Tab-separated table of C-alpha atoms in Angstrom:
chain	number	residue	atom	x	y	z
A	126	UNK	CA	114.821	146.378	-14.915
A	127	UNK	CA	111.094	146.059	-14.991
A	128	UNK	CA	109.617	143.240	-17.046
A	129	UNK	CA	106.059	142.323	-17.957
A	130	UNK	CA	105.137	138.758	-18.863
A	131	UNK	CA	102.017	137.549	-20.618
A	132	UNK	CA	102.219	133.784	-20.760
A	133	UNK	CA	99.157	133.201	-22.968
A	134	UNK	CA	99.883	134.017	-26.624
A	135	UNK	CA	96.284	133.171	-27.577
A	136	UNK	CA	92.995	132.699	-25.804
A	137	UNK	CA	89.513	131.884	-27.012
A	138	UNK	CA	86.146	132.544	-25.417
A	139	UNK	CA	82.564	132.000	-26.468
A	140	UNK	CA	80.278	134.960	-26.776
A	141	UNK	CA	78.618	135.864	-23.452
A	142	UNK	CA	81.155	133.833	-21.475
A	143	UNK	CA	83.921	135.076	-19.166
A	144	UNK	CA	87.637	134.953	-19.868
A	145	UNK	CA	90.690	135.854	-17.809
A	146	UNK	CA	93.962	137.052	-19.311
A	147	UNK	CA	97.110	136.665	-17.213
A	148	UNK	CA	99.905	139.126	-16.589
A	149	UNK	CA	102.816	139.087	-14.190
A	150	UNK	CA	105.458	141.730	-13.702
A	151	UNK	CA	108.725	142.198	-11.941
A	152	UNK	CA	109.732	145.387	-10.176
A	153	UNK	CA	111.539	146.649	-7.108
A	154	UNK	CA	109.510	149.857	-7.070
A	155	UNK	CA	106.795	150.483	-4.491
A	156	UNK	CA	105.010	153.198	-6.472
A	157	UNK	CA	103.773	152.084	-9.859
A	158	UNK	CA	100.777	151.766	-12.135
A	159	UNK	CA	99.449	148.930	-14.256
A	160	UNK	CA	97.380	149.135	-17.404
A	161	UNK	CA	95.597	146.921	-19.894
A	162	UNK	CA	95.456	148.136	-23.494
A	163	UNK	CA	93.397	146.641	-26.306
A	164	UNK	CA	94.641	146.613	-29.896
A	165	UNK	CA	91.951	145.593	-32.417
A	166	UNK	CA	92.791	144.761	-36.044
A	167	UNK	CA	92.692	148.488	-36.800
A	168	UNK	CA	95.881	148.630	-34.663
A	169	UNK	CA	94.688	151.475	-32.431
A	170	UNK	CA	95.873	151.245	-28.825
A	171	UNK	CA	92.867	151.654	-26.563
A	172	UNK	CA	93.160	151.962	-22.800
A	173	UNK	CA	90.888	149.397	-21.163
A	174	UNK	CA	91.625	149.769	-17.464
A	175	UNK	CA	94.297	150.962	-15.040
A	176	UNK	CA	95.288	150.140	-11.487
A	177	UNK	CA	97.285	152.126	-8.949
A	178	UNK	CA	99.606	149.887	-6.942
A	179	UNK	CA	98.792	151.693	-3.699
A	180	UNK	CA	95.100	150.833	-4.028
A	181	UNK	CA	94.010	147.482	-2.684
A	182	UNK	CA	90.646	147.635	-4.395
A	183	UNK	CA	90.582	146.053	-7.836
A	184	UNK	CA	89.706	148.408	-10.681
A	185	UNK	CA	86.511	147.846	-12.649
A	186	UNK	CA	85.241	149.355	-15.896
A	187	UNK	CA	81.864	147.954	-16.946
A	188	UNK	CA	82.510	144.380	-18.162
A	189	UNK	CA	86.249	144.630	-17.498
A	190	UNK	CA	87.809	144.052	-14.106
A	191	UNK	CA	91.227	143.190	-12.781
A	192	UNK	CA	92.538	140.857	-10.119
A	193	UNK	CA	95.525	142.699	-8.679
A	194	UNK	CA	97.693	140.557	-6.408
A	195	UNK	CA	100.509	142.871	-5.330
A	196	UNK	CA	102.514	140.334	-3.335
A	197	UNK	CA	102.426	137.875	-6.216
A	198	UNK	CA	103.030	140.691	-8.759
A	199	UNK	CA	100.070	139.509	-10.753
A	200	UNK	CA	97.585	141.650	-12.683
A	201	UNK	CA	95.001	139.628	-14.592
A	202	UNK	CA	92.150	141.008	-16.695
A	203	UNK	CA	88.687	139.498	-16.539
A	204	UNK	CA	86.241	140.148	-19.359
A	205	UNK	CA	82.658	139.257	-18.520
A	206	UNK	CA	79.823	138.705	-20.995
A	207	UNK	CA	82.307	138.608	-23.883
A	208	UNK	CA	81.258	140.267	-27.117
A	209	UNK	CA	82.487	139.847	-30.686
A	210	UNK	CA	83.951	143.341	-30.499
A	211	UNK	CA	86.249	142.241	-27.689
A	212	UNK	CA	88.334	140.241	-30.171
A	213	UNK	CA	91.749	141.902	-30.220
A	214	UNK	CA	95.299	141.783	-28.920
A	215	UNK	CA	95.466	142.683	-25.248
A	216	UNK	CA	98.627	144.165	-23.797
A	217	UNK	CA	99.480	144.461	-20.146
A	218	UNK	CA	101.707	147.451	-19.318
A	219	UNK	CA	103.640	148.758	-16.326
A	220	UNK	CA	104.799	152.235	-15.454
A	221	UNK	CA	106.859	153.210	-12.425
A	222	UNK	CA	105.542	156.202	-10.540
A	223	UNK	CA	108.505	158.372	-11.405
A	224	UNK	CA	109.139	157.000	-14.857
A	225	UNK	CA	108.071	158.203	-18.235
A	226	UNK	CA	107.829	155.041	-20.243
A	227	UNK	CA	105.368	152.193	-20.358
A	228	UNK	CA	106.788	148.672	-20.407
A	229	UNK	CA	104.557	146.299	-22.351
A	230	UNK	CA	104.113	142.553	-22.333
A	231	UNK	CA	104.123	140.584	-25.565
A	232	UNK	CA	100.346	140.457	-25.749
A	233	UNK	CA	97.528	137.908	-25.757
A	234	UNK	CA	95.396	137.467	-28.848
A	235	UNK	CA	91.764	136.977	-27.812
A	236	UNK	CA	89.320	135.268	-30.143
A	237	UNK	CA	85.593	135.453	-29.489
A	238	UNK	CA	83.487	132.701	-31.024
A	239	UNK	CA	79.746	132.366	-31.516
B	149	UNK	CA	88.509	167.138	-28.359
B	150	UNK	CA	90.720	165.599	-31.014
B	151	UNK	CA	92.886	162.697	-30.004
B	152	UNK	CA	96.535	162.137	-30.776
B	153	UNK	CA	97.039	162.648	-34.497
B	154	UNK	CA	99.735	160.806	-36.377
B	155	UNK	CA	100.583	161.126	-40.024
B	156	UNK	CA	101.066	159.617	-42.397
B	157	UNK	CA	99.111	156.478	-41.562
B	158	UNK	CA	101.249	154.466	-43.959
B	159	UNK	CA	104.688	155.351	-45.258
B	160	UNK	CA	106.702	153.473	-47.841
B	161	UNK	CA	110.395	154.159	-48.284
B	162	UNK	CA	113.233	152.550	-50.196
B	163	UNK	CA	116.393	151.513	-48.398
B	164	UNK	CA	118.645	154.503	-47.830
B	165	UNK	CA	115.873	157.110	-47.860
B	166	UNK	CA	114.714	159.199	-44.928
B	167	UNK	CA	111.441	158.707	-43.071
B	168	UNK	CA	109.689	161.466	-41.128
B	169	UNK	CA	106.829	160.577	-38.841
B	170	UNK	CA	104.654	163.289	-37.306
B	171	UNK	CA	102.664	163.387	-34.097
B	172	UNK	CA	100.359	166.089	-32.785
B	173	UNK	CA	99.477	165.432	-29.130
B	174	UNK	CA	96.057	165.859	-27.628
B	175	UNK	CA	95.109	169.432	-26.805
B	176	UNK	CA	96.586	170.415	-23.472
B	177	UNK	CA	99.184	167.618	-23.513
B	178	UNK	CA	102.815	168.663	-23.457
B	179	UNK	CA	104.403	165.228	-22.956
B	180	UNK	CA	105.005	163.019	-25.989
B	181	UNK	CA	106.255	159.430	-26.155
B	182	UNK	CA	107.275	157.353	-29.168
B	183	UNK	CA	107.029	153.565	-29.272
B	184	UNK	CA	107.897	151.003	-31.927
B	185	UNK	CA	105.987	147.801	-32.551
B	186	UNK	CA	107.662	145.112	-34.623
B	187	UNK	CA	105.392	142.494	-36.230
B	188	UNK	CA	103.798	140.155	-33.677
B	189	UNK	CA	105.480	141.938	-30.765
B	190	UNK	CA	104.516	144.384	-28.047
B	191	UNK	CA	105.342	148.066	-28.080
B	192	UNK	CA	108.866	149.116	-27.137
B	193	UNK	CA	109.602	152.555	-25.722
B	194	UNK	CA	111.866	154.763	-27.803
B	195	UNK	CA	111.858	158.346	-26.543
B	196	UNK	CA	110.057	160.793	-24.271
B	197	UNK	CA	109.910	164.510	-25.038
B	198	UNK	CA	108.475	167.660	-23.621
B	199	UNK	CA	108.297	170.880	-25.572
B	200	UNK	CA	111.783	171.584	-26.979
B	201	UNK	CA	113.421	168.991	-24.722
B	202	UNK	CA	114.337	165.329	-24.971
B	203	UNK	CA	113.828	163.893	-21.504
B	204	UNK	CA	114.511	160.193	-21.974
B	205	UNK	CA	115.917	158.626	-25.121
B	206	UNK	CA	117.046	155.378	-23.572
B	207	UNK	CA	115.094	153.314	-26.117
B	208	UNK	CA	116.349	155.075	-29.223
B	209	UNK	CA	118.902	153.364	-31.460
B	210	UNK	CA	122.158	155.285	-31.248
B	211	UNK	CA	122.436	155.887	-34.966
B	212	UNK	CA	120.061	157.120	-37.683
B	213	UNK	CA	117.158	157.875	-35.311
B	214	UNK	CA	116.313	161.289	-33.907
B	215	UNK	CA	113.290	162.983	-32.397
B	216	UNK	CA	112.195	166.521	-31.722
B	217	UNK	CA	109.234	168.351	-30.264
B	218	UNK	CA	109.562	172.021	-31.227
B	219	UNK	CA	107.867	174.910	-29.504
B	220	UNK	CA	105.451	175.157	-32.399
B	221	UNK	CA	104.235	172.236	-34.451
B	222	UNK	CA	104.141	168.475	-34.100
B	223	UNK	CA	106.695	166.098	-32.709
B	224	UNK	CA	108.831	164.496	-35.422
B	225	UNK	CA	110.506	161.097	-35.382
B	226	UNK	CA	113.168	161.015	-38.064
B	227	UNK	CA	114.865	157.901	-39.400
B	228	UNK	CA	117.775	158.450	-41.750
B	229	UNK	CA	119.076	155.916	-44.263
B	230	UNK	CA	116.302	153.436	-43.542
B	231	UNK	CA	116.947	149.709	-43.629
B	232	UNK	CA	114.571	146.747	-43.904
B	233	UNK	CA	114.703	146.215	-40.151
B	234	UNK	CA	113.088	149.619	-39.592
B	235	UNK	CA	109.804	148.251	-40.962
B	236	UNK	CA	107.397	148.503	-38.051
B	237	UNK	CA	104.445	150.383	-36.649
B	238	UNK	CA	105.468	153.561	-34.840
B	239	UNK	CA	103.101	154.844	-32.194
B	240	UNK	CA	103.007	158.216	-30.552
B	241	UNK	CA	101.332	158.809	-27.199
B	242	UNK	CA	100.727	161.923	-25.144
B	243	UNK	CA	99.830	162.818	-21.587
B	244	UNK	CA	99.150	166.078	-19.743
B	245	UNK	CA	101.892	165.472	-17.202
B	246	UNK	CA	104.671	163.064	-16.366
B	247	UNK	CA	102.799	161.614	-13.419
B	248	UNK	CA	102.927	157.843	-13.635
B	249	UNK	CA	99.209	157.536	-13.026
B	250	UNK	CA	98.304	159.636	-16.018
B	251	UNK	CA	97.348	157.286	-18.834
B	252	UNK	CA	99.103	157.763	-22.113
B	253	UNK	CA	96.723	158.304	-25.000
B	254	UNK	CA	97.873	156.738	-28.246
B	255	UNK	CA	97.555	157.765	-31.845
B	256	UNK	CA	96.632	155.299	-34.568
B	257	UNK	CA	100.256	154.740	-35.470
B	258	UNK	CA	102.307	155.045	-38.647
B	259	UNK	CA	103.089	151.816	-40.446
B	260	UNK	CA	106.500	152.141	-42.061
B	261	UNK	CA	107.373	149.743	-44.864
B	262	UNK	CA	110.855	149.593	-46.338
B	263	UNK	CA	111.244	148.238	-49.864
């Protein structure tokens, strides 16, 4: 069974600084996709970034980028130039290529301080 | 283009009552997924439906829970004879196809509280 592990329950970053959130996963599949979702206090689930396992190039979306290490089964999220609006729960998620469901980690709560 | 619409946003039920949660997918999306989020936890998959068909219900409790996605109208998650442990946020997501690379777009969730 696929599992997703987020080992940092909470992280804190100062405004304008950079922070990295960790995620590891376990799978025997070769075709899969990885996602980071943001859940602010409003409890919406907002897609931040996604990565196809077959792509070696790390995905980037503005201030958000990932470090995808396929052999190590690691998928960390880097947030650059942190803003107050980045404060939220961040969930890492996995989806096998042929599967329907997303498997989520337990989340990392990110605080952004002045 | 409206997003995934869930209603109600909040639902309060007494133990033993029935809860009905509704989800209208994004326009053009025919694949619907339901997830449950217990307090301070991540989302857990419950069920995946296409129009008129349940495709994967491996995450659904065997009793009291059911889901449907009729030809016309929203998808419904139904919980019969609710208990305190059913208190959670229930999220619906939709996608245009089953392809694993297609991101699932989430609604704002329904927060179910059981008195």
